[in-house]
Amino acid sequence: MAEAIQDTHELVDTVLLEAVNLAIHWEMQHDENVVVLGEDVGSNGGVFRATDGLKQKFGFKRVMDTPLAEALIGGLAVGMSTQGLRPIAEIQFSGFIFPALEHLMCHAARMRNRTRGRLSCPMVLRAPYGGGIHAPEHHSESIEALMAHIPGLRVVIPSSPARAYGLLLAAIRDPDPVIFLEPKRVYRSSKQSYENNGEALPLDSCFTLRQGKDITLVSWGASIAETLQAADALAEHGIDAEVIDVASIKPLDMQTILISVARTGRCVIVHEAAKSFAVGAEIAAQVSEKCFLNLQAPVQRVAGFDTHMPYFQNEHYYMPNVQDILAAVDKSMKEE
Ligand SMILES: Cc1ncc(C[n+]2csc(CCOP(=O)(O)OP(=O)(O)O)c2C)c(N)n1
C-alpha cells in the first residue's frame, strides 16, 4: 500500500482502509507535529494495516509502537497533545478503549474548559468498531453513544473512502479531541475515487447521500450500505427515500435531519448499536421535539438488540439488514 501513496494531488481510487492511511500520510508529510502511536502501528503497520508504511517513511520517533496498554496510549496522547504535538492514537478494536477512558473522559475532554482555554488536546483516537466480521464481543461493539455522552469529545464515523479521507484530515486538524470510529466491516468492501489533495470535510454536518421526497432514512457507519440498498429497493416500488449519513455523531447536525423530516414527514433511523439509550434515541427525541407537527408517522428505529454481540454463528441475527429496514419503512408508510 505504502509505495502507491504519494503526495501527488492526483485522483486516487481506494477502499476506506487505504483512505485512512492516505490521510495520515498526507498530514504527517505536511505537519511535523503529527505523530502516530498504538499497538503494532509501526513495524506491523497496524492490526488492519491502516498505518502501513508510516514508520518506514517517517521513522520511529513519529510512529511509535506502544506496549499492550490502552491506558498508556490514552495518557500519552493527552500529554503529547497538551505539549504541541498532534497525536493520532490507534486502539486496535473499540472494545479495548475502556482503560483509556479515564484519560479521555477526565482529561482530554475537559482540558480546554479546565484551563480556561490555555491548553487543549488536539488528538485523534482511531478505533475500528462494529460487527460483521465474525469476531466476538470486544471486537464487534458499537460504542458511539458511550463516547458521544462525554462533553468535550467529538465523535466521527466515516462510511465511505472519500469521507474517511476528508473527515480524518479534519479530525487531525481539529483543536479538540476526536474519537474516530472506523466501521471495519466496510474497510475493504468498495472503492471510491477522490482527490488526494489534503482537503478536509466539515466535522459539523451530515451528508445527504440520496435525495427523496417520501421518507427520510438516517444512518451512519457500515449500516449506510444496507440503508442505500433499501433505498434502491424502495425506488423500485415507487417510494422515494432520502438517505442521510450522520457522519459527525457529536456535535450532531440536527438541522439537516430536521429539514429533511419536515419535508418527508417520515423518519427511519438505522444503526448497528443496541437500540436502547443509543444515538438513534437522541435523534428520534429531537425529531419529535422539534418537528412533531410535520410527522405523519412515529419515528421508527432499526437497531441491534440490547444484548452483547453474539458469537459469529448468530451475528447476522443481531445486525440490522435490508429486510428490517424495509419492514420499518412499510410500517411508517402505512400511517396516514
Ligand atoms: C486489552 C487488549 N488490547 C488489545 C488486544 C488485541 N491483541 C490481541 S493479540 C495482541 C498481541 C499480543 O502480543 P503478545 O502479548 O506479544 O502475544 P503473542 O504475540 O504471543 O500473541 C493484541 C494487541 C487485546 N486482546 N486485548
GROMACS .gro file of C-alpha atoms and ligand atoms in nm:
model
  362
    1MET     CA    1   0.000   0.000   0.000
    2ALA     CA    2   0.275   0.243   0.102
    3GLU     CA    3   0.452   0.262  -0.235
    4ALA     CA    4   0.131   0.368  -0.403
    5ILE     CA    5   0.088   0.657  -0.164
    6GLN     CA    6   0.241   0.979  -0.282
    7ASP     CA    7   0.178   1.344  -0.230
    8THR     CA    8   0.051   1.386  -0.582
    9HIS     CA    9  -0.278   1.577  -0.561
   10GLU     CA   10  -0.399   1.308  -0.801
   11LEU     CA   11  -0.725   1.126  -0.825
   12VAL     CA   12  -0.700   0.803  -0.628
   13ASP     CA   13  -0.934   0.506  -0.617
   14THR     CA   14  -0.916   0.331  -0.279
   15VAL     CA   15  -1.103   0.137  -0.015
   16LEU     CA   16  -1.184   0.302   0.320
   17LEU     CA   17  -0.884   0.149   0.496
   18GLU     CA   18  -0.643   0.292   0.238
   19ALA     CA   19  -0.815   0.630   0.266
   20VAL     CA   20  -0.733   0.634   0.638
   21ASN     CA   21  -0.372   0.554   0.553
   22LEU     CA   22  -0.359   0.823   0.284
   23ALA     CA   23  -0.500   1.091   0.513
   24ILE     CA   24  -0.243   1.013   0.784
   25HIS     CA   25   0.037   1.012   0.523
   26TRP     CA   26  -0.076   1.348   0.392
   27GLU     CA   27  -0.093   1.516   0.730
   28MET     CA   28   0.236   1.370   0.857
   29GLN     CA   29   0.401   1.500   0.544
   30HIS     CA   30   0.257   1.849   0.588
   31ASP     CA   31   0.269   1.888   0.968
   32GLU     CA   32   0.578   1.770   1.153
   33ASN     CA   33   0.386   1.775   1.483
   34VAL     CA   34   0.164   1.486   1.376
   35VAL     CA   35   0.271   1.158   1.538
   36VAL     CA   36   0.119   0.810   1.543
   37LEU     CA   37   0.111   0.570   1.837
   38GLY     CA   38  -0.052   0.241   1.927
   39GLU     CA   39  -0.010  -0.134   1.947
   40ASP     CA   40   0.172  -0.270   1.640
   41VAL     CA   41   0.122   0.052   1.440
   42GLY     CA   42   0.490   0.074   1.346
   43SER     CA   43   0.672  -0.228   1.206
   44ASN     CA   44   0.348  -0.421   1.154
   45GLY     CA   45   0.153  -0.131   1.005
   46GLY     CA   46  -0.139  -0.185   1.245
   47VAL     CA   47  -0.370  -0.479   1.305
   48PHE     CA   48  -0.565  -0.394   0.985
   49ARG     CA   49  -0.262  -0.223   0.815
   50ALA     CA   50  -0.412   0.126   0.844
   51THR     CA   51  -0.070   0.265   0.937
   52ASP     CA   52   0.122   0.064   0.679
   53GLY     CA   53   0.439   0.232   0.553
   54LEU     CA   54   0.434   0.522   0.801
   55LYS     CA   55   0.723   0.406   1.019
   56GLN     CA   56   0.938   0.337   0.712
   57LYS     CA   57   0.867   0.686   0.582
   58PHE     CA   58   0.859   0.900   0.897
   59GLY     CA   59   1.076   0.700   1.139
   60PHE     CA   60   1.030   0.555   1.486
   61LYS     CA   61   1.025   0.895   1.659
   62ARG     CA   62   0.698   0.983   1.482
   63VAL     CA   63   0.544   0.634   1.459
   64MET     CA   64   0.558   0.466   1.797
   65ASP     CA   65   0.480   0.106   1.886
   66THR     CA   66   0.341   0.103   2.239
   67PRO     CA   67   0.308  -0.180   2.489
   68LEU     CA   68  -0.027  -0.359   2.505
   69ALA     CA   69  -0.164  -0.098   2.746
   70GLU     CA   70  -0.457   0.117   2.637
   71ALA     CA   71  -0.440   0.340   2.948
   72LEU     CA   72  -0.086   0.428   2.849
   73ILE     CA   73  -0.194   0.506   2.491
   74GLY     CA   74  -0.468   0.740   2.614
   75GLY     CA   75  -0.242   0.909   2.869
   76LEU     CA   76   0.044   0.956   2.624
   77ALA     CA   77  -0.189   1.111   2.368
   78VAL     CA   78  -0.323   1.358   2.626
   79GLY     CA   79   0.028   1.455   2.737
   80MET     CA   80   0.160   1.489   2.384
   81SER     CA   81  -0.135   1.695   2.266
   82THR     CA   82  -0.115   1.945   2.551
   83GLN     CA   83   0.252   1.999   2.466
   84GLY     CA   84   0.216   2.091   2.100
   85LEU     CA   85   0.206   1.758   1.920
   86ARG     CA   86  -0.091   1.623   1.724
   87PRO     CA   87  -0.105   1.256   1.818
   88ILE     CA   88  -0.311   1.002   1.625
   89ALA     CA   89  -0.353   0.707   1.861
   90GLU     CA   90  -0.487   0.371   1.748
   91ILE     CA   91  -0.687   0.140   1.973
   92GLN     CA   92  -0.683  -0.199   1.798
   93PHE     CA   93  -1.055  -0.261   1.848
   94SER     CA   94  -1.300  -0.015   2.004
   95GLY     CA   95  -1.390  -0.266   2.276
   96PHE     CA   96  -1.042  -0.223   2.423
   97ILE     CA   97  -1.084   0.153   2.469
   98PHE     CA   98  -1.206   0.138   2.828
   99PRO     CA   99  -0.871   0.152   3.014
  100ALA     CA  100  -0.804   0.472   2.812
  101LEU     CA  101  -1.139   0.622   2.910
  102GLU     CA  102  -1.005   0.777   3.231
  103HIS     CA  103  -0.770   0.990   3.016
  104LEU     CA  104  -1.029   1.067   2.751
  105MET     CA  105  -1.314   1.150   2.983
  106CYS     CA  106  -1.137   1.305   3.280
  107HIS     CA  107  -0.859   1.489   3.098
  108ALA     CA  108  -0.875   1.514   2.715
  109ALA     CA  109  -1.242   1.609   2.708
  110ARG     CA  110  -1.208   1.867   2.988
  111MET     CA  111  -0.867   2.021   2.921
  112ARG     CA  112  -0.985   2.330   2.734
  113ASN     CA  113  -1.257   2.410   2.986
  114ARG     CA  114  -1.042   2.322   3.288
  115THR     CA  115  -0.758   2.551   3.180
  116ARG     CA  116  -0.992   2.826   3.054
  117GLY     CA  117  -0.854   2.783   2.703
  118ARG     CA  118  -0.485   2.781   2.799
  119LEU     CA  119  -0.440   2.417   2.692
  120SER     CA  120  -0.627   2.195   2.451
  121CYS     CA  121  -0.595   1.836   2.335
  122PRO     CA  122  -0.573   1.824   1.955
  123MET     CA  123  -0.561   1.445   1.949
  124VAL     CA  124  -0.737   1.179   1.744
  125LEU     CA  125  -0.813   0.839   1.885
  126ARG     CA  126  -0.887   0.599   1.600
  127ALA     CA  127  -1.057   0.267   1.662
  128PRO     CA  128  -1.207   0.007   1.428
  129TYR     CA  129  -1.558  -0.068   1.553
  130GLY     CA  130  -1.875  -0.262   1.480
  131GLY     CA  131  -1.967  -0.617   1.389
  132GLY     CA  132  -1.996  -0.825   1.079
  133ILE     CA  133  -1.650  -0.976   1.057
  134HIS     CA  134  -1.717  -1.284   1.272
  135ALA     CA  135  -1.522  -1.162   1.572
  136PRO     CA  136  -1.655  -1.178   1.929
  137GLU     CA  137  -1.775  -0.909   2.172
  138HIS     CA  138  -1.481  -0.670   2.239
  139HIS     CA  139  -1.402  -0.676   1.868
  140SER     CA  140  -1.753  -0.603   1.743
  141GLU     CA  141  -1.916  -0.348   1.968
  142SER     CA  142  -2.063  -0.014   1.864
  143ILE     CA  143  -1.966   0.240   2.129
  144GLU     CA  144  -2.060   0.570   1.965
  145ALA     CA  145  -2.332   0.656   2.217
  146LEU     CA  146  -2.097   0.598   2.512
  147MET     CA  147  -1.841   0.832   2.358
  148ALA     CA  148  -2.097   1.090   2.246
  149HIS     CA  149  -2.224   1.121   2.603
  150ILE     CA  150  -1.892   1.270   2.715
  151PRO     CA  151  -1.894   1.652   2.687
  152GLY     CA  152  -1.586   1.783   2.508
  153LEU     CA  153  -1.527   1.489   2.273
  154ARG     CA  154  -1.608   1.490   1.906
  155VAL     CA  155  -1.726   1.156   1.768
  156VAL     CA  156  -1.687   1.095   1.395
  157ILE     CA  157  -1.775   0.787   1.187
  158PRO     CA  158  -1.696   0.774   0.815
  159SER     CA  159  -1.894   0.543   0.587
  160SER     CA  160  -1.707   0.571   0.257
  161PRO     CA  161  -1.343   0.606   0.144
  162ALA     CA  162  -1.378   0.972   0.040
  163ARG     CA  163  -1.549   1.067   0.364
  164ALA     CA  164  -1.291   0.873   0.568
  165TYR     CA  165  -1.014   1.071   0.396
  166GLY     CA  166  -1.170   1.415   0.436
  167LEU     CA  167  -1.311   1.361   0.785
  168LEU     CA  168  -0.987   1.218   0.923
  169LEU     CA  169  -0.791   1.517   0.791
  170ALA     CA  170  -1.042   1.745   0.964
  171ALA     CA  171  -1.018   1.540   1.284
  172ILE     CA  172  -0.637   1.563   1.292
  173ARG     CA  173  -0.651   1.942   1.236
  174ASP     CA  174  -0.926   1.999   1.491
  175PRO     CA  175  -0.809   2.171   1.811
  176ASP     CA  176  -1.004   1.933   2.035
  177PRO     CA  177  -1.004   1.556   2.094
  178VAL     CA  178  -1.180   1.344   1.833
  179ILE     CA  179  -1.287   0.980   1.864
  180PHE     CA  180  -1.270   0.849   1.508
  181LEU     CA  181  -1.459   0.521   1.482
  182GLU     CA  182  -1.386   0.322   1.167
  183PRO     CA  183  -1.655   0.073   1.053
  184LYS     CA  184  -1.426  -0.219   0.989
  185ARG     CA  185  -1.693  -0.428   0.813
  186VAL     CA  186  -1.661  -0.185   0.519
  187TYR     CA  187  -1.283  -0.131   0.548
  188ARG     CA  188  -1.228  -0.311   0.218
  189SER     CA  189  -1.582  -0.352   0.081
  190SER     CA  190  -1.577  -0.097  -0.202
  191LYS     CA  191  -1.353   0.155  -0.374
  192GLN     CA  192  -1.426   0.520  -0.437
  193SER     CA  193  -1.244   0.788  -0.635
  194TYR     CA  194  -1.139   1.114  -0.470
  195GLU     CA  195  -0.860   1.369  -0.488
  196ASN     CA  196  -0.559   1.304  -0.267
  197ASN     CA  197  -0.520   1.678  -0.216
  198GLY     CA  198  -0.532   1.726   0.160
  199GLU     CA  199  -0.880   1.875   0.152
  200ALA     CA  200  -1.075   1.819   0.473
  201LEU     CA  201  -1.451   1.772   0.502
  202PRO     CA  202  -1.660   1.961   0.760
  203LEU     CA  203  -1.697   1.797   1.101
  204ASP     CA  204  -2.025   1.972   1.173
  205SER     CA  205  -2.258   1.849   0.905
  206CYS     CA  206  -2.443   1.538   0.793
  207PHE     CA  207  -2.412   1.423   0.431
  208THR     CA  208  -2.723   1.373   0.222
  209LEU     CA  209  -2.632   1.074   0.005
  210ARG     CA  210  -2.957   1.050  -0.182
  211GLN     CA  211  -3.243   1.292  -0.215
  212GLY     CA  212  -3.603   1.180  -0.184
  213LYS     CA  213  -3.944   1.319  -0.100
  214ASP     CA  214  -4.132   1.031   0.066
  215ILE     CA  215  -3.928   0.923   0.371
  216THR     CA  216  -3.602   1.012   0.545
  217LEU     CA  217  -3.360   0.728   0.627
  218VAL     CA  218  -3.090   0.830   0.876
  219SER     CA  219  -2.786   0.612   0.938
  220TRP     CA  220  -2.406   0.608   0.976
  221GLY     CA  221  -2.108   0.377   0.956
  222ALA     CA  222  -2.138   0.033   0.798
  223SER     CA  223  -2.522   0.041   0.813
  224ILE     CA  224  -2.518   0.305   0.539
  225ALA     CA  225  -2.457   0.018   0.293
  226GLU     CA  226  -2.784  -0.159   0.384
  227THR     CA  227  -2.969   0.173   0.406
  228LEU     CA  228  -2.870   0.264   0.050
  229GLN     CA  229  -2.966  -0.086  -0.070
  230ALA     CA  230  -3.304  -0.043   0.099
  231ALA     CA  231  -3.347   0.294  -0.075
  232ASP     CA  232  -3.276   0.127  -0.412
  233ALA     CA  233  -3.533  -0.145  -0.337
  234LEU     CA  234  -3.789   0.119  -0.233
  235ALA     CA  235  -3.734   0.313  -0.555
  236GLU     CA  236  -3.840   0.004  -0.749
  237HIS     CA  237  -4.171   0.024  -0.562
  238GLY     CA  238  -4.214   0.393  -0.628
  239ILE     CA  239  -4.101   0.511  -0.283
  240ASP     CA  240  -3.853   0.794  -0.298
  241ALA     CA  241  -3.626   0.774   0.009
  242GLU     CA  242  -3.383   1.043   0.123
  243VAL     CA  243  -3.067   0.893   0.281
  244ILE     CA  244  -2.867   1.093   0.534
  245ASP     CA  245  -2.525   0.984   0.660
  246VAL     CA  246  -2.485   1.144   1.004
  247ALA     CA  247  -2.102   1.104   0.994
  248SER     CA  248  -2.038   1.350   1.277
  249ILE     CA  249  -2.220   1.191   1.566
  250LYS     CA  250  -2.114   1.464   1.810
  251PRO     CA  251  -2.171   1.750   1.764
  252LEU     CA  252  -2.480   1.637   1.578
  253ASP     CA  253  -2.608   1.833   1.278
  254MET     CA  254  -2.980   1.803   1.357
  255GLN     CA  255  -3.061   2.085   1.117
  256THR     CA  256  -3.008   1.869   0.806
  257ILE     CA  257  -3.217   1.587   0.956
  258LEU     CA  258  -3.499   1.815   1.071
  259ILE     CA  259  -3.526   1.994   0.737
  260SER     CA  260  -3.549   1.658   0.562
  261VAL     CA  261  -3.807   1.508   0.801
  262ALA     CA  262  -4.015   1.826   0.793
  263ARG     CA  263  -4.036   1.774   0.416
  264THR     CA  264  -4.094   1.396   0.403
  265GLY     CA  265  -4.297   1.361   0.725
  266ARG     CA  266  -4.144   1.020   0.794
  267CYS     CA  267  -3.820   0.904   0.950
  268VAL     CA  268  -3.647   0.568   0.996
  269ILE     CA  269  -3.317   0.557   1.186
  270VAL     CA  270  -3.083   0.265   1.118
  271HIS     CA  271  -2.786   0.170   1.335
  272GLU     CA  272  -2.597  -0.133   1.449
  273ALA     CA  273  -2.555  -0.035   1.814
  274ALA     CA  274  -2.803  -0.172   2.068
  275LYS     CA  275  -3.134   0.012   2.042
  276SER     CA  276  -3.183   0.146   2.394
  277PHE     CA  277  -3.006   0.466   2.506
  278ALA     CA  278  -2.841   0.495   2.165
  279VAL     CA  279  -2.768   0.778   1.920
  280GLY     CA  280  -3.087   0.678   1.735
  281ALA     CA  281  -3.283   0.750   2.052
  282GLU     CA  282  -3.135   1.102   2.068
  283ILE     CA  283  -3.221   1.171   1.703
  284ALA     CA  284  -3.576   1.035   1.748
  285ALA     CA  285  -3.624   1.253   2.058
  286GLN     CA  286  -3.508   1.567   1.880
  287VAL     CA  287  -3.724   1.493   1.576
  288SER     CA  288  -4.030   1.459   1.797
  289GLU     CA  289  -3.938   1.770   1.999
  290LYS     CA  290  -3.869   1.990   1.701
  291CYS     CA  291  -4.085   1.871   1.413
  292PHE     CA  292  -4.366   1.672   1.574
  293LEU     CA  293  -4.633   1.856   1.377
  294ASN     CA  294  -4.466   1.764   1.048
  295LEU     CA  295  -4.458   1.392   1.127
  296GLN     CA  296  -4.709   1.170   0.950
  297ALA     CA  297  -4.595   0.858   1.138
  298PRO     CA  298  -4.398   0.776   1.454
  299VAL     CA  299  -4.021   0.765   1.407
  300GLN     CA  300  -3.900   0.407   1.358
  301ARG     CA  301  -3.567   0.267   1.477
  302VAL     CA  302  -3.393  -0.033   1.321
  303ALA     CA  303  -3.107  -0.130   1.551
  304GLY     CA  304  -2.909  -0.400   1.724
  305PHE     CA  305  -3.055  -0.592   2.018
  306ASP     CA  306  -2.997  -0.486   2.378
  307THR     CA  307  -2.752  -0.770   2.434
  308HIS     CA  308  -2.384  -0.840   2.393
  309MET     CA  309  -2.276  -0.907   2.036
  310PRO     CA  310  -2.338  -1.280   1.986
  311TYR     CA  311  -2.073  -1.524   1.868
  312PHE     CA  312  -2.036  -1.550   1.496
  313GLN     CA  313  -2.299  -1.817   1.420
  314ASN     CA  314  -2.565  -1.573   1.541
  315GLU     CA  315  -2.406  -1.245   1.444
  316HIS     CA  316  -2.634  -1.199   1.142
  317TYR     CA  317  -2.941  -1.204   1.370
  318TYR     CA  318  -2.800  -0.905   1.556
  319MET     CA  319  -2.706  -0.686   1.261
  320PRO     CA  320  -2.987  -0.479   1.104
  321ASN     CA  321  -3.042  -0.594   0.746
  322VAL     CA  322  -3.220  -0.463   0.436
  323GLN     CA  323  -3.540  -0.656   0.516
  324ASP     CA  324  -3.554  -0.500   0.864
  325ILE     CA  325  -3.523  -0.153   0.711
  326LEU     CA  326  -3.791  -0.225   0.451
  327ALA     CA  327  -4.026  -0.354   0.723
  328ALA     CA  328  -3.977  -0.032   0.925
  329VAL     CA  329  -4.038   0.181   0.615
  330ASP     CA  330  -4.350  -0.020   0.540
  331LYS     CA  331  -4.480   0.043   0.892
  332SER     CA  332  -4.409   0.413   0.857
  333MET     CA  333  -4.568   0.444   0.511
  334LYS     CA  334  -4.890   0.274   0.629
  335GLU     CA  335  -4.955   0.551   0.881
  336GLU     CA  336  -5.159   0.840   0.747
  337LIG     C1  337  -0.654  -0.523   2.615
  337LIG     C2  338  -0.630  -0.575   2.476
  337LIG     N1  339  -0.579  -0.492   2.382
  337LIG     C3  340  -0.555  -0.537   2.256
  337LIG     C4  341  -0.581  -0.667   2.223
  337LIG     C5  342  -0.560  -0.715   2.079
  337LIG     N2  343  -0.449  -0.811   2.072
  337LIG     C6  344  -0.473  -0.944   2.058
  337LIG     S1  345  -0.331  -1.033   2.048
  337LIG     C7  346  -0.237  -0.895   2.058
  337LIG     C8  347  -0.087  -0.904   2.053
  337LIG     C9  348  -0.034  -0.972   2.174
  337LIG     O1  349   0.106  -0.978   2.164
  337LIG     P1  350   0.189  -1.057   2.270
  337LIG     O2  351   0.146  -1.018   2.408
  337LIG     O3  352   0.331  -1.038   2.236
  337LIG     O4  353   0.143  -1.206   2.250
  337LIG     P2  354   0.164  -1.304   2.124
  337LIG     O5  355   0.233  -1.229   2.015
  337LIG     O6  356   0.242  -1.419   2.178
  337LIG     O7  357   0.021  -1.342   2.089
  337LIG    C10  358  -0.315  -0.781   2.071
  337LIG    C11  359  -0.262  -0.642   2.081
  337LIG    C12  360  -0.634  -0.749   2.323
  337LIG     N3  361  -0.663  -0.879   2.301
  337LIG     N4  362  -0.656  -0.703   2.448
   0.00000   0.00000   0.00000
